[in-house]
PDB file of C-alpha atoms and ligand atoms in Angstrom:
ATOM      1  CA  MET B 180      22.071  26.777 144.734  1.00  0.00           C
ATOM      2  CA  ARG B 181      18.788  28.673 144.690  1.00  0.00           C
ATOM      3  CA  VAL B 182      18.775  31.987 142.847  1.00  0.00           C
ATOM      4  CA  GLY B 183      15.934  34.488 142.531  1.00  0.00           C
ATOM      5  CA  VAL B 184      14.810  36.507 139.552  1.00  0.00           C
ATOM      6  CA  LEU B 185      12.838  39.647 140.344  1.00  0.00           C
ATOM      7  CA  ALA B 186       9.625  39.009 138.412  1.00  0.00           C
ATOM      8  CA  LEU B 187       7.654  42.232 138.783  1.00  0.00           C
ATOM      9  CA  GLN B 188       8.194  43.455 135.241  1.00  0.00           C
ATOM     10  CA  GLY B 189      10.508  43.087 132.262  1.00  0.00           C
ATOM     11  CA  ALA B 190      12.708  40.354 130.808  1.00  0.00           C
ATOM     12  CA  PHE B 191      12.799  37.928 133.743  1.00  0.00           C
ATOM     13  CA  ARG B 192      11.805  34.715 131.906  1.00  0.00           C
ATOM     14  CA  GLU B 193      14.999  34.577 129.851  1.00  0.00           C
ATOM     15  CA  HIS B 194      17.110  34.923 133.017  1.00  0.00           C
ATOM     16  CA  LYS B 195      15.154  32.103 134.615  1.00  0.00           C
ATOM     17  CA  GLN B 196      15.773  29.862 131.602  1.00  0.00           C
ATOM     18  CA  ALA B 197      19.527  30.567 131.707  1.00  0.00           C
ATOM     19  CA  LEU B 198      19.699  29.751 135.432  1.00  0.00           C
ATOM     20  CA  LEU B 199      17.751  26.515 134.925  1.00  0.00           C
ATOM     21  CA  ARG B 200      20.154  25.517 132.118  1.00  0.00           C
ATOM     22  CA  LEU B 201      22.994  25.936 134.637  1.00  0.00           C
ATOM     23  CA  GLY B 202      21.301  23.624 137.118  1.00  0.00           C
ATOM     24  CA  CYS B 203      20.125  26.266 139.605  1.00  0.00           C
ATOM     25  CA  LYS B 204      16.866  26.174 141.450  1.00  0.00           C
ATOM     26  CA  VAL B 205      15.010  29.387 140.612  1.00  0.00           C
ATOM     27  CA  THR B 206      12.477  31.479 142.531  1.00  0.00           C
ATOM     28  CA  GLU B 207      10.456  34.165 140.759  1.00  0.00           C
ATOM     29  CA  VAL B 208      10.544  36.918 143.388  1.00  0.00           C
ATOM     30  CA  ARG B 209       7.425  39.055 143.773  1.00  0.00           C
ATOM     31  CA  LEU B 210       7.330  39.430 147.559  1.00  0.00           C
ATOM     32  CA  PRO B 211      10.062  40.130 150.156  1.00  0.00           C
ATOM     33  CA  GLN B 212       9.505  36.856 152.017  1.00  0.00           C
ATOM     34  CA  GLN B 213      10.538  34.966 148.869  1.00  0.00           C
ATOM     35  CA  LEU B 214      14.107  36.279 149.326  1.00  0.00           C
ATOM     36  CA  ALA B 215      14.769  33.908 152.239  1.00  0.00           C
ATOM     37  CA  GLY B 216      17.279  31.200 151.374  1.00  0.00           C
ATOM     38  CA  LEU B 217      18.434  32.709 148.071  1.00  0.00           C
ATOM     39  CA  ALA B 218      22.141  33.113 147.284  1.00  0.00           C
ATOM     40  CA  GLY B 219      21.531  35.877 144.773  1.00  0.00           C
ATOM     41  CA  VAL B 220      18.856  37.758 142.886  1.00  0.00           C
ATOM     42  CA  ILE B 221      18.828  39.008 139.302  1.00  0.00           C
ATOM     43  CA  ILE B 222      17.057  42.318 138.674  1.00  0.00           C
ATOM     44  CA  PRO B 223      16.125  42.144 134.974  1.00  0.00           C
ATOM     45  CA  GLY B 224      15.848  44.676 132.200  1.00  0.00           C
ATOM     46  CA  GLY B 225      12.570  46.433 131.612  1.00  0.00           C
ATOM     47  CA  GLU B 226      11.568  49.963 132.509  1.00  0.00           C
ATOM     48  CA  SER B 227      13.347  51.273 135.563  1.00  0.00           C
ATOM     49  CA  THR B 228      10.699  53.784 136.755  1.00  0.00           C
ATOM     50  CA  THR B 229       7.924  51.155 136.557  1.00  0.00           C
ATOM     51  CA  MET B 230      10.127  48.545 138.207  1.00  0.00           C
ATOM     52  CA  ALA B 231      11.084  50.913 141.023  1.00  0.00           C
ATOM     53  CA  LYS B 232       7.470  51.795 141.657  1.00  0.00           C
ATOM     54  CA  LEU B 233       6.451  48.129 141.823  1.00  0.00           C
ATOM     55  CA  MET B 234       9.402  47.423 144.139  1.00  0.00           C
ATOM     56  CA  GLN B 235       8.118  50.109 146.498  1.00  0.00           C
ATOM     57  CA  ASP B 236       4.517  48.876 146.274  1.00  0.00           C
ATOM     58  CA  TYR B 237       5.557  45.349 147.289  1.00  0.00           C
ATOM     59  CA  GLY B 238       8.169  46.293 149.901  1.00  0.00           C
ATOM     60  CA  LEU B 239      10.944  44.881 147.745  1.00  0.00           C
ATOM     61  CA  ASP B 240      13.032  48.064 147.880  1.00  0.00           C
ATOM     62  CA  ALA B 241      13.619  47.548 151.601  1.00  0.00           C
ATOM     63  CA  GLY B 242      13.615  43.767 151.122  1.00  0.00           C
ATOM     64  CA  LEU B 243      16.361  43.748 148.496  1.00  0.00           C
ATOM     65  CA  LYS B 244      18.521  46.214 150.458  1.00  0.00           C
ATOM     66  CA  ALA B 245      18.259  44.017 153.549  1.00  0.00           C
ATOM     67  CA  PHE B 246      18.981  40.949 151.400  1.00  0.00           C
ATOM     68  CA  TYR B 247      22.200  42.538 150.137  1.00  0.00           C
ATOM     69  CA  GLU B 248      23.240  43.790 153.568  1.00  0.00           C
ATOM     70  CA  THR B 249      22.888  40.283 154.993  1.00  0.00           C
ATOM     71  CA  GLY B 250      25.157  38.685 152.372  1.00  0.00           C
ATOM     72  CA  GLY B 251      22.954  38.147 149.322  1.00  0.00           C
ATOM     73  CA  ALA B 252      24.324  39.008 145.866  1.00  0.00           C
ATOM     74  CA  LEU B 253      22.509  41.163 143.305  1.00  0.00           C
ATOM     75  CA  TRP B 254      22.922  41.416 139.530  1.00  0.00           C
ATOM     76  CA  GLY B 255      21.122  44.145 137.627  1.00  0.00           C
ATOM     77  CA  THR B 256      20.821  44.044 133.830  1.00  0.00           C
ATOM     78  CA  CYS B 257      19.970  47.270 131.997  1.00  0.00           C
ATOM     79  CA  ALA B 258      16.956  48.724 133.897  1.00  0.00           C
ATOM     80  CA  GLY B 259      18.108  46.517 136.793  1.00  0.00           C
ATOM     81  CA  ALA B 260      21.536  48.184 136.651  1.00  0.00           C
ATOM     82  CA  ILE B 261      19.780  51.567 136.896  1.00  0.00           C
ATOM     83  CA  THR B 262      17.983  50.469 140.065  1.00  0.00           C
ATOM     84  CA  LEU B 263      21.322  49.428 141.611  1.00  0.00           C
ATOM     85  CA  ALA B 264      23.162  52.688 140.812  1.00  0.00           C
ATOM     86  CA  THR B 265      23.872  55.273 143.497  1.00  0.00           C
ATOM     87  CA  GLY B 266      23.834  58.091 140.909  1.00  0.00           C
ATOM     88  CA  LEU B 267      21.443  58.866 138.049  1.00  0.00           C
ATOM     89  CA  VAL B 268      22.169  61.796 135.711  1.00  0.00           C
ATOM     90  CA  GLY B 269      19.398  64.410 135.819  1.00  0.00           C
ATOM     91  CA  LEU B 270      17.037  62.135 137.726  1.00  0.00           C
ATOM     92  CA  ALA B 271      18.409  62.203 141.248  1.00  0.00           C
ATOM     93  CA  LYS B 272      14.944  61.647 142.707  1.00  0.00           C
ATOM     94  CA  GLN B 273      14.000  58.547 140.688  1.00  0.00           C
ATOM     95  CA  PRO B 274      13.552  55.829 143.349  1.00  0.00           C
ATOM     96  CA  ARG B 275      16.136  53.053 143.295  1.00  0.00           C
ATOM     97  CA  LEU B 276      18.119  50.760 145.566  1.00  0.00           C
ATOM     98  CA  GLY B 277      21.256  52.904 145.240  1.00  0.00           C
ATOM     99  CA  LEU B 278      23.784  50.267 146.355  1.00  0.00           C
ATOM    100  CA  LEU B 279      26.413  50.141 143.589  1.00  0.00           C
ATOM    101  CA  ASP B 280      28.783  53.100 143.429  1.00  0.00           C
ATOM    102  CA  ILE B 281      28.250  54.085 139.791  1.00  0.00           C
ATOM    103  CA  THR B 282      26.450  56.940 138.045  1.00  0.00           C
ATOM    104  CA  VAL B 283      24.356  56.092 134.988  1.00  0.00           C
ATOM    105  CA  ALA B 284      22.603  58.122 132.317  1.00  0.00           C
ATOM    106  CA  ARG B 285      19.372  56.522 131.103  1.00  0.00           C
ATOM    107  CA  ASN B 286      18.832  55.885 127.386  1.00  0.00           C
ATOM    108  CA  ALA B 287      22.180  57.482 126.681  1.00  0.00           C
ATOM    109  CA  TYR B 288      23.284  55.553 123.617  1.00  0.00           C
ATOM    110  CA  GLY B 289      21.170  57.859 121.406  1.00  0.00           C
ATOM    111  CA  ARG B 290      17.832  57.328 119.685  1.00  0.00           C
ATOM    112  CA  GLN B 291      19.238  56.156 116.328  1.00  0.00           C
ATOM    113  CA  ILE B 292      21.355  53.446 117.835  1.00  0.00           C
ATOM    114  CA  ALA B 293      19.076  52.842 120.803  1.00  0.00           C
ATOM    115  CA  SER B 294      19.304  49.095 120.206  1.00  0.00           C
ATOM    116  CA  PHE B 295      22.365  47.406 118.786  1.00  0.00           C
ATOM    117  CA  GLU B 296      24.635  44.459 119.291  1.00  0.00           C
ATOM    118  CA  ALA B 297      28.376  44.416 119.669  1.00  0.00           C
ATOM    119  CA  GLU B 298      31.120  42.074 120.735  1.00  0.00           C
ATOM    120  CA  VAL B 299      32.621  43.041 124.067  1.00  0.00           C
ATOM    121  CA  GLU B 300      35.634  41.538 125.815  1.00  0.00           C
ATOM    122  CA  VAL B 301      34.711  40.345 129.302  1.00  0.00           C
ATOM    123  CA  SER B 302      37.713  39.942 131.583  1.00  0.00           C
ATOM    124  CA  GLY B 303      38.235  36.307 132.467  1.00  0.00           C
ATOM    125  CA  LEU B 304      35.539  35.153 130.020  1.00  0.00           C
ATOM    126  CA  GLY B 305      36.666  36.433 126.597  1.00  0.00           C
ATOM    127  CA  PRO B 306      34.570  37.864 123.742  1.00  0.00           C
ATOM    128  CA  PHE B 307      30.838  38.064 124.416  1.00  0.00           C
ATOM    129  CA  ARG B 308      27.976  39.025 122.052  1.00  0.00           C
ATOM    130  CA  ALA B 309      26.235  41.892 123.854  1.00  0.00           C
ATOM    131  CA  PHE B 310      22.706  43.106 123.097  1.00  0.00           C
ATOM    132  CA  PHE B 311      22.061  46.729 124.066  1.00  0.00           C
ATOM    133  CA  ILE B 312      18.396  47.809 124.251  1.00  0.00           C
ATOM    134  CA  ARG B 313      17.884  51.478 125.176  1.00  0.00           C
ATOM    135  CA  ALA B 314      20.787  50.892 127.512  1.00  0.00           C
ATOM    136  CA  PRO B 315      21.988  53.239 130.228  1.00  0.00           C
ATOM    137  CA  ARG B 316      25.535  54.562 129.930  1.00  0.00           C
ATOM    138  CA  ILE B 317      27.788  54.224 132.965  1.00  0.00           C
ATOM    139  CA  VAL B 318      29.376  57.665 133.271  1.00  0.00           C
ATOM    140  CA  ARG B 319      31.204  57.238 136.597  1.00  0.00           C
ATOM    141  CA  VAL B 320      32.528  54.303 138.583  1.00  0.00           C
ATOM    142  CA  GLY B 321      33.526  54.582 142.226  1.00  0.00           C
ATOM    143  CA  PRO B 322      37.011  53.588 143.470  1.00  0.00           C
ATOM    144  CA  ALA B 323      35.854  50.178 144.764  1.00  0.00           C
ATOM    145  CA  VAL B 324      34.193  49.209 141.471  1.00  0.00           C
ATOM    146  CA  THR B 325      35.893  46.801 139.036  1.00  0.00           C
ATOM    147  CA  VAL B 326      35.213  47.254 135.328  1.00  0.00           C
ATOM    148  CA  CYS B 327      34.731  43.774 133.789  1.00  0.00           C
ATOM    149  CA  ALA B 328      33.914  44.911 130.227  1.00  0.00           C
ATOM    150  CA  SER B 329      33.810  48.148 128.234  1.00  0.00           C
ATOM    151  CA  PHE B 330      32.311  49.254 124.942  1.00  0.00           C
ATOM    152  CA  ALA B 331      33.491  52.352 123.047  1.00  0.00           C
ATOM    153  CA  GLY B 332      35.387  53.492 126.109  1.00  0.00           C
ATOM    154  CA  ASP B 333      32.494  53.183 128.563  1.00  0.00           C
ATOM    155  CA  PRO B 334      32.163  50.468 131.200  1.00  0.00           C
ATOM    156  CA  VAL B 335      29.305  48.081 130.346  1.00  0.00           C
ATOM    157  CA  MET B 336      29.840  45.397 133.017  1.00  0.00           C
ATOM    158  CA  VAL B 337      30.974  46.285 136.527  1.00  0.00           C
ATOM    159  CA  ARG B 338      31.264  44.594 139.877  1.00  0.00           C
ATOM    160  CA  GLU B 339      31.584  45.745 143.486  1.00  0.00           C
ATOM    161  CA  ASP B 340      31.643  42.952 146.088  1.00  0.00           C
ATOM    162  CA  GLY B 341      28.338  41.106 145.808  1.00  0.00           C
ATOM    163  CA  LEU B 342      26.935  43.530 143.246  1.00  0.00           C
ATOM    164  CA  LEU B 343      27.133  42.989 139.491  1.00  0.00           C
ATOM    165  CA  ALA B 344      25.720  45.230 136.762  1.00  0.00           C
ATOM    166  CA  THR B 345      25.555  44.800 132.995  1.00  0.00           C
ATOM    167  CA  VAL B 346      23.976  47.491 130.827  1.00  0.00           C
ATOM    168  CA  PHE B 347      23.517  44.923 128.041  1.00  0.00           C
ATOM    169  CA  HIS B 348      21.329  41.795 128.085  1.00  0.00           C
ATOM    170  CA  PRO B 349      23.311  38.532 128.532  1.00  0.00           C
ATOM    171  CA  GLU B 350      20.029  36.620 128.935  1.00  0.00           C
ATOM    172  CA  LEU B 351      19.193  37.264 125.261  1.00  0.00           C
ATOM    173  CA  SER B 352      22.460  35.905 123.885  1.00  0.00           C
ATOM    174  CA  GLY B 353      21.937  32.196 124.537  1.00  0.00           C
ATOM    175  CA  ASP B 354      25.428  32.324 126.068  1.00  0.00           C
ATOM    176  CA  ASP B 355      25.274  31.515 129.770  1.00  0.00           C
ATOM    177  CA  ARG B 356      28.842  32.452 130.775  1.00  0.00           C
ATOM    178  CA  ILE B 357      27.886  35.652 132.606  1.00  0.00           C
ATOM    179  CA  HIS B 358      25.095  33.839 134.441  1.00  0.00           C
ATOM    180  CA  ARG B 359      27.663  31.221 135.463  1.00  0.00           C
ATOM    181  CA  TYR B 360      30.029  33.994 136.591  1.00  0.00           C
ATOM    182  CA  PHE B 361      27.244  35.460 138.734  1.00  0.00           C
ATOM    183  CA  ILE B 362      26.291  32.206 140.444  1.00  0.00           C
ATOM    184  CA  GLU B 363      29.829  30.845 140.879  1.00  0.00           C
ATOM    185  CA  VAL B 364      31.868  33.975 141.549  1.00  0.00           C
ATOM    186  CA  VAL B 365      29.592  36.752 142.746  1.00  0.00           C
ATOM    187  CA  ALA B 366      26.865  34.854 144.623  1.00  0.00           C
ATOM    188  CA  GLY B 367      28.996  31.753 145.289  1.00  0.00           C
ATOM    189  CA  GLY B 368      32.024  33.599 146.561  1.00  0.00           C
ATOM    190  CA  TYR B 369      30.192  36.244 148.456  1.00  0.00           C
ATOM    191  CA  ALA B 370      27.323  34.579 150.327  1.00  0.00           C
TER     192      ALA B 370
HETATM  193  N1  LIG Y 219      15.550  52.317 128.979  1.00  0.00           N
HETATM  194  C1  LIG Y 219      15.131  51.535 130.111  1.00  0.00           C
HETATM  195  C2  LIG Y 219      15.126  52.386 131.385  1.00  0.00           C
HETATM  196  O1  LIG Y 219      15.670  53.428 131.388  1.00  0.00           O
HETATM  197  C3  LIG Y 219      16.032  50.317 130.279  1.00  0.00           C
HETATM  198  C4  LIG Y 219      15.921  49.432 129.052  1.00  0.00           C
HETATM  199  C5  LIG Y 219      16.169  47.979 129.315  1.00  0.00           C
HETATM  200  O2  LIG Y 219      16.160  47.515 130.459  1.00  0.00           O
HETATM  201  N2  LIG Y 219      16.337  47.237 128.259  1.00  0.00           N
HETATM  202  O3  LIG Y 219      14.574  52.001 132.366  1.00  0.00           O
END
């Protein structure tokens, strides 16, 4: 299976390494034409306003929407989850793909505990060491969205059809189970 990692900005190398460990072929996606033939694409963490601007500059906003609408799967981590969200608290105009029916609040875990790690229980996978780095908080999930993991009462991993979002960083844990879930269940079962 060939999987893409959006490589405009942010923590894409660690995702690529995890996918290679799982035996995937990996494309670093910087242009829309590189989406052809991919089963899924990971949108990494980074800085969501910068990432959204680069997506627009390279035509990847339209490219990724078309990719999803024609059966491709998308997984956003942290800033990537922000770009997938339909709703953004206080920042309705910030450009994004707006495909996954959740509302997020950026940097909403507070300045003092902006970065922290915690064990979360992922349904079907068990306990998972989660690294949160200036993470968005998911403040609403739509009726078609499944919550796969929560932390302190808030969803931190959600899925809707071929869309997956984690507000933490599985690629930094050295634990590839969520990457495997994405390629086998979300991209594998959906494409
Ligand atoms: N705080 C960043 C944003 O709002 C996301 C941080 C991350 O991806 N680790 O875009």
